[in-house]
Amino acid sequence: MREGPGMRIHHTTELDPDGIERLRAAIRRDLDAGDYDGAVVAIAHRGEVVVDEAFGLSDRVTGRAAATQDVFRILSVTKAFTVALVFHAIDRGLLSLTTNVVEVIPEFRSPDRFMNKVRDRISVMDLLTHRAGLPATPTPVPYDKLGDLAEVIRAVCETGPIGEPGETIEYSPAFNHAILGEMARRVLAPERRYRDLVQEILFEPLGMASTAIGAPARLADRIVPLRASFEPSGWLSPTDIEILNDVVDEEAELPHVGGVSTSGDLLRFAEMLRRGGTLGGTRILSSAILDRATRNHTGDQPNNWWIPMAARRGWKVMPANLGLGVFLRGEGLHPSILGTLTSPRTFGNYGAGSSIYWVDPVRELSFVCLTAGVMEESANIARFQKLSDLVASSVVVPDRYPAL
């Protein structure tokens, strides 16, 4: 991993070497079982990079070996960048959590005044917590137009909500973050493109040189293709995943799934969040907005998107545990992609069947895992719960407990 300002590769932190070896062994067992094809893992503890490793294959078709500099299509982890852009606008007084969509995107208002009784009340807060009542489709437009943000916004404005805002949690993978990205763009620099603003405000100051919205030609030889082999059984099919190899091209602007990145770049992003919005002396976000964002804003409400999946697996329905644009570990004991041993304030984002980052602020721990070979979503949750628990259990806290 390339070192950058504010991060050091060092090996004197309080992580148990045996625990890290158990993590490595678990990944190797998964690969031997054919659960996925390869993985790149990066871990930082107290700002020191303690793991930076690649396992298995980046592409099972060509036999290409995984490498730490692999560039992955990170799917819904992209949402974290869009949310950070929104927070940047809030920090500058250009948006607020209570700003309604129609204040910034007036065409979201319907010609039907009765529809506007719902549309007029959808706020940034509703979008960030998936309580806007917007449709769950990942394709508001045909795939050949999905990378055109202006076209997506036109379709979103024509479709509008299907539920009451502020009530049930209905995961809307495309609508919510397309709107959030467009709102941030319009208040920050309406003459600019969303993708260029993310590059200028986030990626360049953080030294994330191998991260972009879209798939730039300069990264083409390092990009890991999306390959899925699970049986269609839930919300997404393998075709829905693999078609993004073509959709996420050099010009694509998809604020919800259109990012590419490396494990090292994502670790820098995670560390910026862990440190209250600053990395290497560069302030990206305020600690105030991050403190507000990483608290539970959905109580015990379930995420309705998870209910059918939980039923298939025989799981109790998990609480959504949503902050503002991030998933939280939360209290209680239930299946969680963020693990069961991480602290309740642990927060992060993940991409369908393939990618995750999280920050445990109590343990001062950041974890990134990007994988080749997209898994079915409930299997993905179980896989990352296991790996997250192994990472958390590797932290040693000396002299905390008296000798028996």
Short mmCIF file of C-alpha atoms in Angstrom, two decimals:
data_model
loop_
_atom_site.label_atom_id
_atom_site.label_comp_id
_atom_site.label_asym_id
_atom_site.label_seq_id
_atom_site.Cartn_x
_atom_site.Cartn_y
_atom_site.Cartn_z
CA MET A 1 0.00 0.00 0.00
CA ARG A 2 1.30 3.44 -0.89
CA GLU A 3 1.87 5.52 2.22
CA GLY A 4 0.34 8.97 2.23
CA PRO A 5 0.05 11.94 4.57
CA GLY A 6 -1.44 10.95 7.89
CA MET A 7 -1.00 7.18 7.52
CA ARG A 8 1.99 4.98 8.32
CA ILE A 9 2.70 1.33 7.62
CA HIS A 10 3.87 0.03 10.97
CA HIS A 11 3.61 -3.13 13.00
CA THR A 12 3.74 -2.21 16.69
CA THR A 13 0.02 -1.71 17.30
CA GLU A 14 -1.91 -3.88 19.72
CA LEU A 15 -3.23 -6.45 17.26
CA ASP A 16 -2.74 -10.10 18.04
CA PRO A 17 -0.67 -11.74 15.24
CA ASP A 18 -2.47 -15.03 15.85
CA GLY A 19 -5.80 -13.27 15.41
CA ILE A 20 -4.71 -11.79 12.10
CA GLU A 21 -3.53 -15.22 11.00
CA ARG A 22 -7.01 -16.58 11.80
CA LEU A 23 -8.45 -13.89 9.51
CA ARG A 24 -6.08 -14.94 6.71
CA ALA A 25 -6.97 -18.60 7.24
CA ALA A 26 -10.71 -17.85 7.12
CA ILE A 27 -10.34 -16.06 3.78
CA ARG A 28 -8.27 -18.92 2.37
CA ARG A 29 -10.94 -21.42 3.48
CA ASP A 30 -13.62 -19.35 1.76
CA LEU A 31 -11.59 -19.29 -1.45
CA ASP A 32 -10.90 -23.03 -1.28
CA ALA A 33 -14.64 -23.60 -0.88
CA GLY A 34 -15.35 -21.49 -3.97
CA ASP A 35 -17.42 -18.91 -2.06
CA TYR A 36 -15.63 -16.13 -3.93
CA ASP A 37 -12.54 -15.81 -6.09
CA GLY A 38 -10.21 -13.38 -4.34
CA ALA A 39 -9.91 -10.59 -1.80
CA VAL A 40 -7.81 -7.57 -0.95
CA VAL A 41 -7.80 -6.61 2.74
CA ALA A 42 -6.51 -3.46 4.44
CA ILE A 43 -6.65 -2.77 8.19
CA ALA A 44 -5.46 0.26 10.16
CA HIS A 45 -5.24 0.43 13.96
CA ARG A 46 -4.67 3.80 15.59
CA GLY A 47 -3.67 5.19 12.20
CA GLU A 48 -1.07 2.53 11.43
CA VAL A 49 -1.59 0.16 8.51
CA VAL A 50 -1.18 -3.32 9.93
CA VAL A 51 -2.61 -5.48 7.13
CA ASP A 52 -2.33 -4.87 3.38
CA GLU A 53 -2.74 -8.19 1.56
CA ALA A 54 -4.21 -9.82 -1.51
CA PHE A 55 -5.60 -13.36 -1.70
CA GLY A 56 -6.66 -15.58 -4.58
CA LEU A 57 -7.71 -14.31 -8.00
CA SER A 58 -8.88 -10.99 -9.37
CA ASP A 59 -10.45 -12.70 -12.36
CA ARG A 60 -11.28 -16.40 -12.42
CA VAL A 61 -11.80 -16.35 -16.20
CA THR A 62 -8.26 -15.20 -17.05
CA GLY A 63 -6.59 -16.60 -13.92
CA ARG A 64 -5.25 -13.18 -12.97
CA ALA A 65 -3.84 -13.14 -9.42
CA ALA A 66 -5.20 -10.64 -6.91
CA ALA A 67 -2.95 -7.68 -6.10
CA THR A 68 -3.13 -4.91 -3.50
CA GLN A 69 -3.29 -2.28 -6.27
CA ASP A 70 -6.36 -3.86 -7.90
CA VAL A 71 -9.14 -1.39 -8.71
CA PHE A 72 -12.62 -2.65 -7.88
CA ARG A 73 -16.06 -1.54 -8.96
CA ILE A 74 -17.25 -0.87 -5.43
CA LEU A 75 -21.01 -0.73 -6.15
CA SER A 76 -22.97 0.76 -3.23
CA VAL A 77 -19.85 1.80 -1.33
CA THR A 78 -20.02 4.67 -3.87
CA LYS A 79 -22.91 6.02 -1.80
CA ALA A 80 -20.43 6.96 0.93
CA PHE A 81 -18.75 9.43 -1.45
CA THR A 82 -22.09 10.97 -2.43
CA VAL A 83 -23.02 11.32 1.24
CA ALA A 84 -19.66 12.95 1.98
CA LEU A 85 -20.35 15.48 -0.80
CA VAL A 86 -23.72 16.25 0.80
CA PHE A 87 -22.05 16.67 4.21
CA HIS A 88 -19.51 19.03 2.61
CA ALA A 89 -22.43 21.16 1.37
CA ILE A 90 -24.07 21.08 4.82
CA ASP A 91 -20.81 22.17 6.47
CA ARG A 92 -20.87 25.22 4.18
CA GLY A 93 -24.47 26.17 4.89
CA LEU A 94 -25.63 25.34 1.37
CA LEU A 95 -27.83 22.41 2.44
CA SER A 96 -29.23 21.18 5.72
CA LEU A 97 -30.58 17.86 6.91
CA THR A 98 -34.06 19.40 6.82
CA THR A 99 -33.78 20.81 3.27
CA ASN A 100 -36.59 19.45 1.11
CA VAL A 101 -35.81 18.12 -2.36
CA VAL A 102 -38.13 20.60 -4.09
CA GLU A 103 -36.16 23.53 -2.67
CA VAL A 104 -33.14 22.51 -4.76
CA ILE A 105 -34.71 20.44 -7.55
CA PRO A 106 -37.96 22.32 -8.26
CA GLU A 107 -38.90 19.97 -11.11
CA PHE A 108 -39.36 17.24 -8.49
CA ARG A 109 -42.66 18.99 -7.71
CA SER A 110 -45.56 17.39 -9.57
CA PRO A 111 -48.12 19.17 -11.77
CA ASP A 112 -50.65 17.29 -9.64
CA ARG A 113 -51.04 19.33 -6.45
CA PHE A 114 -52.30 16.29 -4.58
CA MET A 115 -49.04 14.43 -5.29
CA ASN A 116 -47.14 17.38 -3.85
CA LYS A 117 -48.60 16.71 -0.40
CA VAL A 118 -46.03 13.93 -0.37
CA ARG A 119 -43.30 15.23 -2.67
CA ASP A 120 -42.98 18.59 -0.94
CA ARG A 121 -42.06 16.91 2.37
CA ILE A 122 -39.21 14.64 1.25
CA SER A 123 -36.03 15.93 2.89
CA VAL A 124 -32.30 15.23 2.87
CA MET A 125 -32.81 13.39 6.17
CA ASP A 126 -35.44 11.12 4.58
CA LEU A 127 -33.11 10.30 1.69
CA LEU A 128 -30.14 9.53 3.96
CA THR A 129 -32.20 7.14 6.10
CA HIS A 130 -34.09 5.48 3.22
CA ARG A 131 -37.41 6.79 4.52
CA ALA A 132 -38.29 8.91 1.49
CA GLY A 133 -40.87 6.44 0.19
CA LEU A 134 -39.12 6.19 -3.19
CA PRO A 135 -39.11 3.05 -5.37
CA ALA A 136 -36.63 0.23 -4.79
CA THR A 137 -35.76 -0.29 -8.44
CA PRO A 138 -32.03 -0.04 -9.25
CA THR A 139 -32.89 1.01 -12.82
CA PRO A 140 -35.07 4.14 -13.04
CA VAL A 141 -33.98 4.26 -16.69
CA PRO A 142 -32.76 1.55 -19.11
CA TYR A 143 -29.21 0.36 -18.52
CA ASP A 144 -27.86 2.18 -21.56
CA LYS A 145 -28.93 5.49 -19.97
CA LEU A 146 -28.12 4.68 -16.33
CA GLY A 147 -24.78 6.48 -16.43
CA ASP A 148 -26.43 9.76 -17.50
CA LEU A 149 -27.25 11.54 -14.23
CA ALA A 150 -29.41 14.19 -15.91
CA GLU A 151 -31.51 11.47 -17.54
CA VAL A 152 -31.86 9.62 -14.24
CA ILE A 153 -33.00 12.80 -12.46
CA ARG A 154 -35.62 13.38 -15.17
CA ALA A 155 -36.93 9.85 -14.63
CA VAL A 156 -36.92 10.24 -10.84
CA CYS A 157 -38.92 13.47 -11.09
CA GLU A 158 -41.47 11.77 -13.34
CA THR A 159 -41.83 8.73 -11.07
CA GLY A 160 -41.86 10.29 -7.63
CA PRO A 161 -42.63 8.55 -4.31
CA ILE A 162 -44.73 5.45 -3.80
CA GLY A 163 -44.96 5.73 0.00
CA GLU A 164 -45.28 8.20 2.85
CA PRO A 165 -41.97 9.95 3.66
CA GLY A 166 -40.49 9.58 7.13
CA GLU A 167 -42.20 6.30 8.01
CA THR A 168 -41.09 2.84 6.83
CA ILE A 169 -37.53 2.09 5.74
CA GLU A 170 -37.60 1.04 2.09
CA TYR A 171 -34.11 0.76 0.62
CA SER A 172 -34.05 2.75 -2.62
CA PRO A 173 -30.64 2.05 -4.12
CA ALA A 174 -30.76 4.41 -7.11
CA PHE A 175 -33.33 7.15 -6.48
CA ASN A 176 -32.14 8.40 -3.08
CA HIS A 177 -28.49 8.88 -3.95
CA ALA A 178 -29.10 10.17 -7.46
CA ILE A 179 -31.17 12.92 -5.85
CA LEU A 180 -28.58 13.53 -3.11
CA GLY A 181 -25.77 13.78 -5.65
CA GLU A 182 -27.76 16.17 -7.81
CA MET A 183 -28.76 18.32 -4.83
CA ALA A 184 -25.13 18.63 -3.75
CA ARG A 185 -24.04 19.47 -7.30
CA ARG A 186 -26.66 22.20 -7.72
CA VAL A 187 -25.83 24.00 -4.49
CA LEU A 188 -22.04 23.64 -4.73
CA ALA A 189 -21.42 24.38 -8.41
CA PRO A 190 -24.38 23.92 -10.79
CA GLU A 191 -22.15 24.46 -13.82
CA ARG A 192 -19.96 21.47 -12.84
CA ARG A 193 -20.46 17.71 -13.11
CA TYR A 194 -21.12 15.61 -10.02
CA ARG A 195 -18.16 13.31 -10.76
CA ASP A 196 -15.73 16.24 -11.06
CA LEU A 197 -16.87 17.73 -7.74
CA VAL A 198 -16.32 14.41 -5.95
CA GLN A 199 -12.86 14.22 -7.50
CA GLU A 200 -11.96 17.78 -6.48
CA ILE A 201 -13.51 17.84 -3.00
CA LEU A 202 -12.77 14.28 -1.82
CA PHE A 203 -10.40 12.18 -3.88
CA GLU A 204 -7.66 14.70 -4.65
CA PRO A 205 -7.31 16.18 -1.13
CA LEU A 206 -7.26 12.66 0.36
CA GLY A 207 -4.65 11.38 -2.08
CA MET A 208 -7.08 8.77 -3.46
CA ALA A 209 -5.31 8.61 -6.82
CA SER A 210 -6.86 5.29 -7.89
CA THR A 211 -10.46 6.25 -7.09
CA ALA A 212 -13.00 7.78 -9.47
CA ILE A 213 -16.65 8.04 -10.38
CA GLY A 214 -16.81 6.02 -13.56
CA ALA A 215 -14.00 3.79 -14.82
CA PRO A 216 -11.19 5.92 -16.27
CA ALA A 217 -9.07 4.48 -19.08
CA ARG A 218 -5.93 5.14 -17.01
CA LEU A 219 -7.09 2.47 -14.54
CA ALA A 220 -8.42 -0.03 -17.08
CA ASP A 221 -5.61 -2.61 -16.76
CA ARG A 222 -6.09 -2.77 -12.97
CA ILE A 223 -9.90 -2.98 -12.84
CA VAL A 224 -11.38 -6.18 -11.42
CA PRO A 225 -14.38 -7.39 -13.46
CA LEU A 226 -17.67 -8.10 -11.72
CA ARG A 227 -18.39 -11.83 -11.90
CA ALA A 228 -21.41 -13.35 -10.18
CA SER A 229 -22.29 -17.02 -9.94
CA PHE A 230 -25.11 -17.18 -7.39
CA GLU A 231 -28.58 -18.46 -8.24
CA PRO A 232 -31.26 -15.75 -8.68
CA SER A 233 -33.16 -15.94 -5.41
CA GLY A 234 -33.60 -12.45 -4.12
CA TRP A 235 -33.57 -8.85 -5.14
CA LEU A 236 -30.65 -8.85 -7.60
CA SER A 237 -29.71 -11.38 -10.27
CA PRO A 238 -26.21 -12.10 -11.60
CA THR A 239 -27.16 -10.20 -14.77
CA ASP A 240 -28.06 -7.11 -12.73
CA ILE A 241 -24.52 -7.18 -11.30
CA GLU A 242 -22.45 -8.10 -14.33
CA ILE A 243 -24.08 -5.59 -16.68
CA LEU A 244 -22.41 -2.86 -14.59
CA ASN A 245 -19.09 -3.88 -16.18
CA ASP A 246 -20.40 -2.09 -19.26
CA VAL A 247 -22.56 0.58 -17.61
CA VAL A 248 -19.81 1.92 -15.33
CA ASP A 249 -17.62 3.23 -18.13
CA GLU A 250 -15.33 6.24 -18.37
CA GLU A 251 -18.16 8.78 -18.63
CA ALA A 252 -20.69 7.21 -16.26
CA GLU A 253 -22.10 9.24 -13.37
CA LEU A 254 -23.91 6.93 -10.96
CA PRO A 255 -23.91 8.43 -7.44
CA HIS A 256 -25.18 5.14 -6.05
CA VAL A 257 -23.01 2.42 -7.69
CA GLY A 258 -20.61 4.11 -10.11
CA GLY A 259 -17.36 4.30 -8.14
CA VAL A 260 -14.07 2.45 -8.56
CA SER A 261 -11.38 2.31 -5.89
CA THR A 262 -8.59 0.33 -4.24
CA SER A 263 -8.39 -1.03 -0.72
CA GLY A 264 -5.67 1.50 0.13
CA ASP A 265 -7.70 4.47 -1.10
CA LEU A 266 -10.80 3.32 0.77
CA LEU A 267 -8.72 2.88 3.92
CA ARG A 268 -7.66 6.54 3.60
CA PHE A 269 -11.32 7.55 3.27
CA ALA A 270 -12.27 5.44 6.31
CA GLU A 271 -9.42 6.89 8.36
CA MET A 272 -10.56 10.41 7.49
CA LEU A 273 -13.98 9.55 8.90
CA ARG A 274 -12.48 7.91 12.00
CA ARG A 275 -10.39 11.00 12.72
CA GLY A 276 -13.41 13.30 12.67
CA GLY A 277 -13.14 14.51 9.08
CA THR A 278 -9.39 15.20 8.84
CA LEU A 279 -6.47 13.24 7.39
CA GLY A 280 -2.87 14.37 7.17
CA GLY A 281 -3.74 17.91 8.18
CA THR A 282 -6.41 18.24 5.48
CA ARG A 283 -9.94 18.83 6.75
CA ILE A 284 -12.64 17.33 4.53
CA LEU A 285 -15.67 17.28 6.85
CA SER A 286 -16.57 18.66 10.24
CA SER A 287 -16.54 16.47 13.33
CA ALA A 288 -20.01 17.88 14.10
CA ILE A 289 -21.65 16.41 10.99
CA LEU A 290 -19.87 13.09 11.45
CA ASP A 291 -20.92 12.83 15.08
CA ARG A 292 -24.53 13.41 14.05
CA ALA A 293 -24.26 11.01 11.10
CA THR A 294 -22.89 8.07 13.10
CA ARG A 295 -25.75 7.88 15.56
CA ASN A 296 -28.82 5.66 15.15
CA HIS A 297 -31.60 7.65 13.47
CA THR A 298 -33.99 4.75 12.83
CA GLY A 299 -34.40 3.24 16.30
CA ASP A 300 -35.58 -0.36 16.22
CA GLN A 301 -37.29 -0.05 12.82
CA PRO A 302 -36.53 -2.89 10.40
CA ASN A 303 -35.17 -2.36 6.92
CA ASN A 304 -38.00 -3.81 4.82
CA TRP A 305 -35.46 -4.77 2.15
CA TRP A 306 -33.96 -7.33 4.57
CA ILE A 307 -37.23 -9.03 5.61
CA PRO A 308 -37.50 -11.58 2.74
CA MET A 309 -33.78 -12.34 2.99
CA ALA A 310 -34.04 -12.94 6.76
CA ALA A 311 -36.98 -15.27 6.18
CA ARG A 312 -34.99 -17.33 3.64
CA ARG A 313 -32.10 -17.70 6.08
CA GLY A 314 -34.22 -18.32 9.18
CA TRP A 315 -32.90 -15.13 10.79
CA LYS A 316 -34.81 -12.85 13.06
CA VAL A 317 -35.46 -9.58 11.24
CA MET A 318 -32.61 -7.21 12.01
CA PRO A 319 -33.08 -3.55 12.88
CA ALA A 320 -31.99 -1.21 10.11
CA ASN A 321 -29.56 0.63 12.43
CA LEU A 322 -29.13 3.50 10.00
CA GLY A 323 -27.20 6.64 10.69
CA LEU A 324 -27.14 9.39 8.08
CA GLY A 325 -25.96 7.59 4.98
CA VAL A 326 -24.14 4.87 6.94
CA PHE A 327 -24.98 1.51 8.44
CA LEU A 328 -24.33 1.11 12.19
CA ARG A 329 -23.55 -1.97 14.25
CA GLY A 330 -26.00 -0.77 16.91
CA GLU A 331 -27.04 -2.45 20.13
CA GLY A 332 -28.35 -5.96 20.55
CA LEU A 333 -27.31 -9.26 19.03
CA HIS A 334 -28.47 -9.99 15.49
CA PRO A 335 -26.95 -10.77 12.09
CA SER A 336 -24.87 -7.79 11.00
CA ILE A 337 -22.51 -7.24 8.10
CA LEU A 338 -20.48 -5.07 10.51
CA GLY A 339 -19.94 -8.02 12.86
CA THR A 340 -21.24 -8.94 16.29
CA LEU A 341 -18.05 -8.12 18.23
CA THR A 342 -17.48 -4.58 16.97
CA SER A 343 -18.61 -1.67 19.15
CA PRO A 344 -22.19 -0.32 18.79
CA ARG A 345 -20.91 2.93 17.21
CA THR A 346 -19.14 1.03 14.41
CA PHE A 347 -20.27 2.44 11.06
CA GLY A 348 -19.63 1.83 7.38
CA ASN A 349 -21.01 1.02 3.95
CA TYR A 350 -20.98 -2.04 1.73
CA GLY A 351 -21.54 -3.00 -1.89
CA ALA A 352 -23.77 -5.81 -3.09
CA GLY A 353 -22.13 -9.16 -2.50
CA SER A 354 -18.59 -7.86 -2.74
CA SER A 355 -17.18 -4.91 -0.80
CA ILE A 356 -17.13 -3.27 2.62
CA TYR A 357 -15.40 -0.68 4.77
CA TRP A 358 -16.11 0.09 8.39
CA VAL A 359 -14.74 2.15 11.26
CA ASP A 360 -14.87 1.10 14.91
CA PRO A 361 -14.22 4.39 16.74
CA VAL A 362 -13.94 2.70 20.14
CA ARG A 363 -11.20 0.31 19.03
CA GLU A 364 -9.64 2.96 16.73
CA LEU A 365 -9.88 0.42 13.96
CA SER A 366 -10.61 0.73 10.21
CA PHE A 367 -11.27 -2.27 7.97
CA VAL A 368 -11.58 -2.58 4.19
CA CYS A 369 -12.25 -5.76 2.23
CA LEU A 370 -12.84 -5.78 -1.53
CA THR A 371 -13.58 -9.11 -3.16
CA ALA A 372 -13.71 -10.66 -6.61
CA GLY A 373 -16.66 -12.94 -7.24
CA VAL A 374 -19.98 -11.40 -6.20
CA MET A 375 -21.93 -13.41 -3.61
CA GLU A 376 -25.67 -13.67 -2.96
CA GLU A 377 -26.55 -10.95 -0.48
CA SER A 378 -27.41 -13.00 2.62
CA ALA A 379 -24.25 -15.07 2.10
CA ASN A 380 -22.35 -11.79 1.77
CA ILE A 381 -23.70 -10.59 5.12
CA ALA A 382 -22.73 -13.86 6.81
CA ARG A 383 -19.25 -13.75 5.20
CA PHE A 384 -18.48 -10.19 6.27
CA GLN A 385 -19.95 -10.74 9.75
CA LYS A 386 -17.43 -13.55 10.21
CA LEU A 387 -14.49 -11.54 8.85
CA SER A 388 -15.47 -8.43 10.82
CA ASP A 389 -15.61 -10.44 14.04
CA LEU A 390 -12.15 -11.86 13.35
CA VAL A 391 -10.77 -8.36 12.84
CA ALA A 392 -12.42 -7.02 16.01
CA SER A 393 -11.27 -9.97 18.11
CA SER A 394 -7.66 -9.37 17.04
CA VAL A 395 -7.44 -6.11 18.99
CA VAL A 396 -5.54 -6.51 22.26
CA VAL A 397 -6.31 -4.15 25.14
CA PRO A 398 -3.52 -4.70 27.68
CA ASP A 399 -4.02 -4.27 31.41
CA ARG A 400 -7.75 -3.79 31.00
CA TYR A 401 -8.71 -6.86 33.01
CA PRO A 402 -7.21 -7.99 36.34
CA ALA A 403 -5.38 -11.30 36.53
CA LEU A 404 -7.50 -14.21 37.70
#
